Amino acid sequence: MEVDTSGPVPIPGTLNLENGPIPSAQDLIIPNGSATASYSILSRGNSIMPRKPLLPPDPATSSEDGVPVESEGPSWTNPLIRPELLPTGLCYDIRMRYHCELDPPKDRGDYHPEDPRRIYHIYRELCQAGLYPDPGFNVPIIEKPLHRINARSATPEEICLIHTIEHYNFVAGTAGKTSLNQFPLIEPTDVETDLGNEQLMHLERTLDSIYFNKLSFTSALLSTGGAIETCKAVMSGEVKNAIAVIRPPGHHAECNRPMGFCLFDNVSVAARVCQAEYPKLCRKILILDWDVHHGNGIQQAFEQDPNVLYISLHVHENGNFYPPGPYGDHLHCGTGLGLGKNINIPWPTKGMGDADYIYAFQQVVMPVAYNFDPDLVIIAAGFDAAAGDQLGGCFVSPTCYAHMTHMLMPLAKGKLVVCLEGGYNLGSIAKSALAVTRTMIGEPPDRLEETSPTKGGAATVDMVRAYQRRFWPCLGLVTGSSSREGTNRQRPGFRVEDILRSYQKEQLLDKYDMIDLHIFRKRISKSFRHQVLGS
């Protein structure tokens, strides 16, 4: 197994891979037999309707005369199989490392943040911890190791559930001379592209935080296909939950353009595929995005969908943090039928820590999530809010990521998928992903050291909670503020002593016909009001 970590992976030529020979980008555009459903493309790239599968009948589900045999359904619907006894899944493919800079800087310390080594460092951390039995790591393995989920290339039909045809064709064109007439489900065109290395580097200079090489398209298809297969493995009952260690990331990619290191919107495509292939089992999906940057692509994809709840915790800095603009503020709550199904928690500054994120989960995320009651939970897991990340500037610990994962696990009967997004400190993302994976396997999180949110963090959460209460009555009333300096926060509820006093009062009034005596004082504690009785 390849373990070289000296620098970004060069453009491969004849490497010997664990997954077999390197396919060309041309071979990976439409993989044979990889799709289980096909789609009819309508006027827009993200206007897709599912139709009956075009593949031949599966022998396992058909009788000898071709008549379909009724399936027992996934393990989630089989009462004889307990989901908690299933393994946790892992999706990883070395070919996703082929997406790298054509002309990286000579200085080792100045590599592009979206480094191909990101996914390898996570994979190595999981293997060295004994969670996955890779023969290249001679370590003891846990009793129930991670179950490997094979990545595959996403099909054009799947990509176009979210993206426009033009966007797909543009990214496909970076793979070399590509005739766009070869896609049977895509509108025909006579255009051919032949982008050389110089043109690809020119794109890198002109686009929004994007680079390409001839195999970027290959890696992007595998990244999206890996997210799809991971979600399907959870929905089908192959695993109880799963983590997809994939790249390039996706939550910034909009329907018609790549941006922010992202080519295809992996999580959004996977969510749409699950809705199409499991219409009864996967009707409502919660997407929780804890990447330090706002997931503008995911918000755009679902802002009109009432069945997808998108919650994002990100640094906003009044629209000055990437991606710039007001789109990530707390006022964007969805549109049309999706009004109220978009919740942004926009941190005012960098520097947010564990207590801020936990406070946001306790006050906003979890009450809304339980009220929404999803059928599947997908975490867009960027680890760039982790302490040590050069872009995020926040201080979230691996323990905090584990606690947030632990709080989400009871939702959707445990059907939870974690898909890697950002995170650019190799050590931080490896430790954070390991903590999340251990929690998904069943280990309890470590104890949090920090429990009081900052003034800015608490004020932001209170602001979001107050605004979202019009859509989510479960958020209740917001009073007071909280901070590390110890300001007390008054929460709705009753003290135990007040309940006991009220009970005692009712007993005395009924049993001895006593009278409530009013106390003529301007200021008196609520606990002592109506507590002086006379006979």
PDB file of C-alpha atoms in Angstrom, residues 120-249:
ATOM      1  CA  TYR A 120      -5.015   9.671   3.453  1.00  0.00           C
ATOM      2  CA  HIS A 121      -4.197  11.125   6.870  1.00  0.00           C
ATOM      3  CA  ILE A 122      -7.739  10.385   8.038  1.00  0.00           C
ATOM      4  CA  TYR A 123      -7.628   6.861   6.611  1.00  0.00           C
ATOM      5  CA  ARG A 124      -4.224   6.212   8.211  1.00  0.00           C
ATOM      6  CA  GLU A 125      -5.482   7.484  11.582  1.00  0.00           C
ATOM      7  CA  LEU A 126      -8.447   5.096  11.468  1.00  0.00           C
ATOM      8  CA  CYS A 127      -6.208   2.181  10.540  1.00  0.00           C
ATOM      9  CA  GLN A 128      -3.582   2.943  13.197  1.00  0.00           C
ATOM     10  CA  ALA A 129      -6.355   3.096  15.790  1.00  0.00           C
ATOM     11  CA  GLY A 130      -7.336  -0.450  14.852  1.00  0.00           C
ATOM     12  CA  LEU A 131     -10.721   0.493  13.423  1.00  0.00           C
ATOM     13  CA  TYR A 132     -10.062  -0.901   9.942  1.00  0.00           C
ATOM     14  CA  PRO A 133      -7.930  -3.969   9.070  1.00  0.00           C
ATOM     15  CA  ASP A 134      -5.597  -2.638   6.389  1.00  0.00           C
ATOM     16  CA  PRO A 135      -2.684  -5.077   5.858  1.00  0.00           C
ATOM     17  CA  GLY A 136      -0.280  -2.140   5.648  1.00  0.00           C
ATOM     18  CA  PHE A 137      -0.784  -1.384   9.354  1.00  0.00           C
ATOM     19  CA  ASN A 138       0.240  -4.075  11.811  1.00  0.00           C
ATOM     20  CA  VAL A 139      -1.969  -3.085  14.754  1.00  0.00           C
ATOM     21  CA  PRO A 140      -4.612  -4.918  16.832  1.00  0.00           C
ATOM     22  CA  ILE A 141      -8.086  -4.615  15.346  1.00  0.00           C
ATOM     23  CA  ILE A 142     -11.274  -3.970  17.299  1.00  0.00           C
ATOM     24  CA  GLU A 143     -13.861  -6.737  17.595  1.00  0.00           C
ATOM     25  CA  LYS A 144     -16.228  -5.222  15.020  1.00  0.00           C
ATOM     26  CA  PRO A 145     -14.077  -3.230  12.552  1.00  0.00           C
ATOM     27  CA  LEU A 146     -15.344  -0.754   9.992  1.00  0.00           C
ATOM     28  CA  HIS A 147     -17.122  -2.243   6.991  1.00  0.00           C
ATOM     29  CA  ARG A 148     -15.579  -1.047   3.713  1.00  0.00           C
ATOM     30  CA  ILE A 149     -17.971   0.649   1.278  1.00  0.00           C
ATOM     31  CA  ASN A 150     -16.635   0.792  -2.280  1.00  0.00           C
ATOM     32  CA  ALA A 151     -16.773   4.135  -4.034  1.00  0.00           C
ATOM     33  CA  ARG A 152     -17.917   4.343  -7.630  1.00  0.00           C
ATOM     34  CA  SER A 153     -18.243   7.081 -10.196  1.00  0.00           C
ATOM     35  CA  ALA A 154     -21.480   9.023 -10.044  1.00  0.00           C
ATOM     36  CA  THR A 155     -23.488   8.950 -13.261  1.00  0.00           C
ATOM     37  CA  PRO A 156     -24.478  12.023 -15.288  1.00  0.00           C
ATOM     38  CA  GLU A 157     -28.114  11.382 -14.332  1.00  0.00           C
ATOM     39  CA  GLU A 158     -27.239  11.497 -10.627  1.00  0.00           C
ATOM     40  CA  ILE A 159     -25.060  14.602 -10.919  1.00  0.00           C
ATOM     41  CA  CYS A 160     -27.820  16.400 -12.818  1.00  0.00           C
ATOM     42  CA  LEU A 161     -30.268  15.874  -9.977  1.00  0.00           C
ATOM     43  CA  ILE A 162     -28.563  18.966  -8.514  1.00  0.00           C
ATOM     44  CA  HIS A 163     -26.379  20.504 -11.219  1.00  0.00           C
ATOM     45  CA  THR A 164     -27.212  21.807 -14.662  1.00  0.00           C
ATOM     46  CA  ILE A 165     -26.187  19.945 -17.795  1.00  0.00           C
ATOM     47  CA  GLU A 166     -23.835  22.790 -18.673  1.00  0.00           C
ATOM     48  CA  HIS A 167     -22.057  22.509 -15.335  1.00  0.00           C
ATOM     49  CA  TYR A 168     -21.563  18.759 -15.756  1.00  0.00           C
ATOM     50  CA  ASN A 169     -20.257  19.225 -19.302  1.00  0.00           C
ATOM     51  CA  PHE A 170     -17.821  21.927 -18.164  1.00  0.00           C
ATOM     52  CA  VAL A 171     -16.239  19.743 -15.468  1.00  0.00           C
ATOM     53  CA  ALA A 172     -16.204  16.736 -17.826  1.00  0.00           C
ATOM     54  CA  GLY A 173     -14.405  18.843 -20.403  1.00  0.00           C
ATOM     55  CA  THR A 174     -11.399  19.310 -18.110  1.00  0.00           C
ATOM     56  CA  ALA A 175     -10.581  15.607 -18.528  1.00  0.00           C
ATOM     57  CA  GLY A 176      -9.260  16.186 -22.042  1.00  0.00           C
ATOM     58  CA  LYS A 177     -10.727  15.968 -25.508  1.00  0.00           C
ATOM     59  CA  THR A 178     -14.315  15.010 -24.745  1.00  0.00           C
ATOM     60  CA  SER A 179     -17.182  14.763 -27.184  1.00  0.00           C
ATOM     61  CA  LEU A 180     -20.302  15.818 -25.351  1.00  0.00           C
ATOM     62  CA  ASN A 181     -22.506  13.787 -27.707  1.00  0.00           C
ATOM     63  CA  GLN A 182     -21.509  10.586 -25.903  1.00  0.00           C
ATOM     64  CA  PHE A 183     -23.920  11.189 -23.011  1.00  0.00           C
ATOM     65  CA  PRO A 184     -27.272   9.642 -24.072  1.00  0.00           C
ATOM     66  CA  LEU A 185     -29.287  11.413 -21.366  1.00  0.00           C
ATOM     67  CA  ILE A 186     -27.726  14.812 -21.935  1.00  0.00           C
ATOM     68  CA  GLU A 187     -28.809  17.251 -24.596  1.00  0.00           C
ATOM     69  CA  PRO A 188     -26.694  16.648 -27.719  1.00  0.00           C
ATOM     70  CA  THR A 189     -24.120  19.180 -28.861  1.00  0.00           C
ATOM     71  CA  ASP A 190     -21.340  19.293 -31.407  1.00  0.00           C
ATOM     72  CA  VAL A 191     -18.982  21.086 -29.062  1.00  0.00           C
ATOM     73  CA  GLU A 192     -15.672  19.397 -28.336  1.00  0.00           C
ATOM     74  CA  THR A 193     -13.164  20.568 -25.790  1.00  0.00           C
ATOM     75  CA  ASP A 194      -9.449  19.900 -25.596  1.00  0.00           C
ATOM     76  CA  LEU A 195      -8.074  21.667 -22.550  1.00  0.00           C
ATOM     77  CA  GLY A 196      -4.329  21.391 -22.183  1.00  0.00           C
ATOM     78  CA  ASN A 197      -2.358  21.970 -19.006  1.00  0.00           C
ATOM     79  CA  GLU A 198      -1.890  25.661 -19.782  1.00  0.00           C
ATOM     80  CA  GLN A 199      -5.632  26.144 -20.198  1.00  0.00           C
ATOM     81  CA  LEU A 200      -6.328  24.248 -16.977  1.00  0.00           C
ATOM     82  CA  MET A 201      -3.896  26.466 -15.083  1.00  0.00           C
ATOM     83  CA  HIS A 202      -5.580  29.489 -16.652  1.00  0.00           C
ATOM     84  CA  LEU A 203      -8.912  28.224 -15.259  1.00  0.00           C
ATOM     85  CA  GLU A 204      -7.283  27.974 -11.840  1.00  0.00           C
ATOM     86  CA  ARG A 205      -6.348  31.654 -12.012  1.00  0.00           C
ATOM     87  CA  THR A 206      -9.772  32.810 -13.208  1.00  0.00           C
ATOM     88  CA  LEU A 207     -12.233  30.645 -11.246  1.00  0.00           C
ATOM     89  CA  ASP A 208     -13.239  31.038  -7.591  1.00  0.00           C
ATOM     90  CA  SER A 209     -10.742  28.974  -5.544  1.00  0.00           C
ATOM     91  CA  ILE A 210     -10.653  26.014  -7.956  1.00  0.00           C
ATOM     92  CA  TYR A 211      -7.857  24.035  -9.611  1.00  0.00           C
ATOM     93  CA  PHE A 212      -8.015  21.261 -12.217  1.00  0.00           C
ATOM     94  CA  ASN A 213      -5.910  18.556 -13.785  1.00  0.00           C
ATOM     95  CA  LYS A 214      -6.832  15.882 -16.321  1.00  0.00           C
ATOM     96  CA  LEU A 215      -8.014  13.541 -13.532  1.00  0.00           C
ATOM     97  CA  SER A 216      -9.919  16.057 -11.414  1.00  0.00           C
ATOM     98  CA  PHE A 217     -13.127  14.939 -13.116  1.00  0.00           C
ATOM     99  CA  THR A 218     -12.353  11.332 -12.210  1.00  0.00           C
ATOM    100  CA  SER A 219     -11.823  12.204  -8.551  1.00  0.00           C
ATOM    101  CA  ALA A 220     -14.945  14.384  -8.454  1.00  0.00           C
ATOM    102  CA  LEU A 221     -17.120  11.577  -9.837  1.00  0.00           C
ATOM    103  CA  LEU A 222     -15.701   9.172  -7.255  1.00  0.00           C
ATOM    104  CA  SER A 223     -16.240  11.677  -4.446  1.00  0.00           C
ATOM    105  CA  THR A 224     -19.899  12.146  -5.344  1.00  0.00           C
ATOM    106  CA  GLY A 225     -20.370   8.446  -6.027  1.00  0.00           C
ATOM    107  CA  GLY A 226     -18.755   7.623  -2.696  1.00  0.00           C
ATOM    108  CA  ALA A 227     -21.237   9.873  -0.891  1.00  0.00           C
ATOM    109  CA  ILE A 228     -24.099   8.206  -2.760  1.00  0.00           C
ATOM    110  CA  GLU A 229     -22.949   4.661  -1.995  1.00  0.00           C
ATOM    111  CA  THR A 230     -22.342   5.526   1.659  1.00  0.00           C
ATOM    112  CA  CYS A 231     -25.860   6.907   2.069  1.00  0.00           C
ATOM    113  CA  LYS A 232     -27.342   3.934   0.231  1.00  0.00           C
ATOM    114  CA  ALA A 233     -25.404   1.500   2.437  1.00  0.00           C
ATOM    115  CA  VAL A 234     -27.000   3.092   5.499  1.00  0.00           C
ATOM    116  CA  MET A 235     -30.483   3.258   3.988  1.00  0.00           C
ATOM    117  CA  SER A 236     -30.348  -0.361   2.770  1.00  0.00           C
ATOM    118  CA  GLY A 237     -29.263  -1.648   6.169  1.00  0.00           C
ATOM    119  CA  GLU A 238     -25.822  -2.802   5.061  1.00  0.00           C
ATOM    120  CA  VAL A 239     -24.350  -0.718   7.904  1.00  0.00           C
ATOM    121  CA  LYS A 240     -25.880   1.152  10.844  1.00  0.00           C
ATOM    122  CA  ASN A 241     -24.024   4.402  10.099  1.00  0.00           C
ATOM    123  CA  ALA A 242     -21.007   5.376   8.031  1.00  0.00           C
ATOM    124  CA  ILE A 243     -18.270   7.897   7.333  1.00  0.00           C
ATOM    125  CA  ALA A 244     -17.275   8.842   3.782  1.00  0.00           C
ATOM    126  CA  VAL A 245     -13.654  10.025   3.599  1.00  0.00           C
ATOM    127  CA  ILE A 246     -14.003  11.762   0.247  1.00  0.00           C
ATOM    128  CA  ARG A 247     -12.584  14.644  -1.773  1.00  0.00           C
ATOM    129  CA  PRO A 248     -12.825  17.027  -3.522  1.00  0.00           C
ATOM    130  CA  PRO A 249     -15.382  18.562  -1.138  1.00  0.00           C
TER     131      PRO A 249
END
